[in-house]
Coordinates of C-alpha atoms in Angstrom, one line a residue:
M6 CA 1.6 -19.5 -8.8
A7 CA -0.3 -17.8 -11.6
H8 CA 1.4 -16.4 -14.6
Q9 CA 2.4 -12.8 -14.1
Q10 CA 0.5 -10.5 -16.4
T11 CA 2.2 -7.3 -17.6
S12 CA 0.8 -3.9 -18.6
L13 CA 1.7 -2.2 -21.8
F14 CA 2.7 1.0 -19.9
A15 CA 4.2 -0.7 -16.9
T16 CA 7.4 -2.1 -18.6
G17 CA 10.7 -0.3 -19.1
A18 CA 12.7 2.0 -16.8
P19 CA 10.5 3.2 -13.9
V20 CA 9.4 6.8 -14.3
L21 CA 7.1 8.8 -11.9
G22 CA 4.4 11.0 -13.4
S23 CA 2.9 14.2 -12.1
L24 CA 0.9 14.2 -8.9
D25 CA -1.3 17.0 -10.2
R26 CA -3.7 14.4 -11.7
V27 CA -4.5 12.8 -8.3
R28 CA -8.3 12.7 -7.6
R29 CA -9.7 12.9 -4.1
T30 CA -12.8 11.0 -2.8
V31 CA -14.3 12.1 0.5
L32 CA -15.3 9.0 2.5
G33 CA -16.9 10.8 5.5
S34 CA -16.1 11.3 9.2
G35 CA -13.0 13.3 8.2
A36 CA -11.6 10.5 6.0
W37 CA -10.6 10.7 2.4
I38 CA -8.6 8.9 -0.3
D39 CA -6.6 10.2 -3.2
V40 CA -6.1 7.9 -6.2
L41 CA -3.8 8.2 -9.2
P42 CA -3.8 5.3 -11.6
G43 CA -0.5 4.6 -13.3
W44 CA 1.6 7.1 -11.4
L45 CA 4.7 5.0 -11.9
S46 CA 5.4 3.7 -15.5
G47 CA 7.8 0.8 -15.7
A48 CA 6.2 -0.6 -12.5
D49 CA 6.2 -4.2 -13.7
D50 CA 10.0 -4.2 -14.2
L51 CA 10.4 -2.7 -10.7
F52 CA 8.1 -5.4 -9.4
A53 CA 10.4 -8.1 -10.8
E54 CA 13.5 -6.4 -9.3
L55 CA 12.0 -6.1 -5.9
A56 CA 10.4 -9.6 -5.8
A57 CA 13.9 -11.0 -6.5
G58 CA 16.1 -8.7 -4.6
V59 CA 14.3 -7.5 -1.4
P60 CA 15.2 -9.6 1.8
W61 CA 11.6 -10.7 2.4
R62 CA 10.6 -12.2 5.7
E63 CA 7.7 -14.4 6.7
E64 CA 6.1 -13.6 10.0
R65 CA 4.2 -16.0 12.2
R66 CA 1.5 -15.0 14.6
A67 CA -0.5 -16.7 17.3
M68 CA -4.1 -17.4 16.3
Y69 CA -6.2 -19.2 19.0
D70 CA -4.2 -22.3 19.9
N71 CA -2.0 -22.3 16.9
V72 CA 0.9 -20.3 15.4
V73 CA 0.2 -19.5 11.7
A74 CA 2.1 -17.9 8.9
V75 CA 1.0 -14.3 8.0
P76 CA -0.3 -14.7 4.4
R77 CA 2.1 -12.3 2.7
L78 CA 5.8 -11.5 2.8
L79 CA 7.1 -8.4 4.5
A80 CA 10.0 -5.9 4.5
H81 CA 10.6 -2.6 6.3
Y82 CA 12.9 0.3 5.7
G83 CA 13.0 2.8 8.6
A84 CA 13.8 6.5 8.6
G85 CA 17.3 7.1 7.1
E86 CA 17.6 3.6 5.7
P87 CA 18.4 3.3 1.9
L88 CA 15.4 2.0 -0.1
P89 CA 15.9 -0.9 -2.5
D90 CA 15.6 1.3 -5.6
P91 CA 16.2 5.0 -6.1
V92 CA 12.8 5.5 -7.7
L93 CA 11.2 4.6 -4.3
A94 CA 13.2 7.3 -2.6
D95 CA 12.1 9.7 -5.3
A96 CA 8.5 8.7 -4.8
R97 CA 8.7 9.2 -1.1
D98 CA 10.2 12.7 -1.5
R99 CA 7.7 13.8 -4.2
L100 CA 4.8 12.7 -1.9
S101 CA 6.4 14.6 1.0
R102 CA 6.5 17.8 -1.1
H103 CA 3.0 17.4 -2.6
Y104 CA 1.3 16.8 0.7
A105 CA 3.6 19.1 2.8
D106 CA 0.8 21.7 3.5
E107 CA -1.7 19.1 4.6
L108 CA 0.5 16.6 6.4
G109 CA 3.0 19.1 7.9
E110 CA 5.8 16.6 7.9
P111 CA 7.6 14.2 5.5
F112 CA 7.0 10.6 4.8
V113 CA 10.0 8.8 6.3
S114 CA 9.5 5.0 6.3
A115 CA 8.6 2.4 3.7
G116 CA 6.9 -0.9 4.5
L117 CA 6.7 -3.5 1.7
C118 CA 4.1 -6.3 1.4
F119 CA 4.5 -9.0 -1.2
Y120 CA 1.2 -10.7 -2.1
R121 CA 2.5 -13.7 -4.0
D122 CA -0.9 -14.9 -5.4
G123 CA -4.6 -14.9 -4.6
R124 CA -4.0 -16.9 -1.4
D125 CA -2.1 -14.0 0.2
S126 CA -4.2 -11.3 1.8
V127 CA -4.6 -8.8 4.7
A128 CA -7.7 -8.8 6.9
W129 CA -9.8 -5.7 7.8
H130 CA -7.7 -3.2 9.8
G131 CA -6.6 0.4 10.2
D132 CA -3.0 1.5 10.8
R133 CA -3.7 2.5 14.4
F134 CA -0.4 1.8 16.1
G135 CA 1.3 4.9 17.2
R136 CA -0.1 8.3 16.3
G137 CA -2.5 6.9 13.7
A138 CA -4.7 5.8 16.6
T139 CA -5.4 9.3 17.8
H140 CA -4.4 11.8 15.1
D141 CA -5.2 12.5 11.5
T142 CA -2.3 11.3 9.3
M143 CA -1.6 9.8 5.9
V144 CA -0.4 6.5 4.4
A145 CA 0.6 6.5 0.8
I146 CA 0.6 3.2 -1.1
L147 CA 2.4 2.6 -4.4
S148 CA 1.3 -0.7 -6.0
L149 CA 3.4 -2.8 -8.3
G150 CA 2.6 -6.0 -10.2
E151 CA -0.9 -7.4 -10.9
P152 CA -3.9 -5.5 -9.5
R153 CA -5.7 -6.5 -6.4
P154 CA -8.7 -4.7 -5.0
L155 CA -8.3 -2.6 -1.8
L156 CA -11.6 -2.6 0.0
L157 CA -12.6 0.1 2.4
R158 CA -15.5 0.3 4.9
P159 CA -16.4 2.4 8.0
R160 CA -14.8 1.1 11.2
G161 CA -17.2 -1.2 13.0
G162 CA -18.1 -3.5 10.1
G163 CA -20.6 -3.7 7.3
R164 CA -20.3 -4.1 3.6
P165 CA -17.4 -2.5 1.7
A166 CA -18.2 1.0 0.8
S167 CA -15.3 1.4 -1.7
R168 CA -13.3 -1.0 -3.9
V169 CA -10.2 0.3 -5.5
P170 CA -8.2 -2.0 -7.9
L171 CA -4.4 -1.3 -7.3
G172 CA -1.5 -2.5 -9.4
H173 CA 0.8 -1.6 -12.3
G174 CA 2.1 1.6 -10.7
D175 CA -1.2 2.9 -9.2
L176 CA -1.1 5.2 -6.1
I177 CA -3.6 5.6 -3.3
V178 CA -3.2 7.9 -0.3
M179 CA -5.4 7.4 2.7
G180 CA -5.7 10.6 4.7
G181 CA -7.4 12.6 7.4
S182 CA -9.1 10.3 9.9
C183 CA -9.1 7.3 7.5
Q184 CA -6.9 5.1 9.7
R185 CA -9.1 5.8 12.8
T186 CA -12.5 5.8 11.3
W187 CA -12.3 3.4 8.4
D188 CA -10.8 -0.1 7.8
H189 CA -9.2 -1.5 4.7
A190 CA -8.4 -5.0 3.5
I191 CA -7.0 -7.0 0.6
P192 CA -9.2 -10.1 0.4
K193 CA -8.2 -13.6 -0.8
T194 CA -9.3 -14.6 -4.3
R195 CA -9.7 -17.9 -6.1
A196 CA -8.9 -16.2 -9.4
A197 CA -5.6 -16.9 -11.0
V198 CA -3.7 -13.7 -10.2
G199 CA 0.0 -13.1 -10.1
G200 CA 2.0 -11.2 -7.5
R201 CA 1.6 -7.7 -6.2
I202 CA 3.9 -5.6 -4.1
S203 CA 2.6 -2.7 -2.1
V204 CA 5.0 0.0 -0.9
Q205 CA 3.6 1.9 2.0
F206 CA 5.1 5.3 2.8
R207 CA 4.4 6.6 6.3
P208 CA 5.4 9.6 8.4
R209 CA 7.1 9.3 11.8
G210 CA 5.3 7.3 14.4
V211 CA 2.6 5.9 12.2
A212 CA 2.4 2.1 11.7

C-alpha cells in the first residue's frame, strides 16, 4: 500500500466549515453537483480513526462464471443507528438543514466506502435503487484521506464530462436528476496513492 499523504489543513480535531461557500455546477437534463473543497478540516485524522475502527466488510459478487471480491471495503449505518464519530452526525444534520428547502426531507443513512489504494475502484453507475430510479433526490459525499477523482458522464456512455478530485475533507452533493440521468465512477489507477474513505449521506429510500 502506498504511503498515506496528509494535507496541512486536514490534521487536528475535525471541524466542519460553513456550507455557504458551496458552488453549484449544472450538468444538464435536470442534474447538478455542488462542490465544497475542504469542508471538513482535520479530515486526515478522522480518516485514520475510521480506517482502524469501522467494522469494514468485504463483499463478493457473481461476475460471469466466477465470484469476485468487490474492490473496496464497505460499511453502512441506517436511519437511527449511531455513526462512528460525532462529527459525521453533525455533517449529516448540517446538510439536512442546508438542503431542506430543495430536498424536502433529511439525510438519514450513511454508507462508507474504503478505497485502500489505487487498485480499489467503483465502476460506472447511478444510485438507482429505490426512489433514486424514478425521482429527483440527493446524495452527499464527504471524502477523507488522499484524493481520488470522481468522474461523471451522461447515462448511456461516452467520455467523462466532469472530473472532480475528492479527498482531505472535500464535499460533493449530486442532486436533481443526477442519479437517473448521469453515471459516476472512481477509476483504478496505477499511481501510488494512499487510502480514501467516502461517506455517502442519503435520504430515506435512496441507495
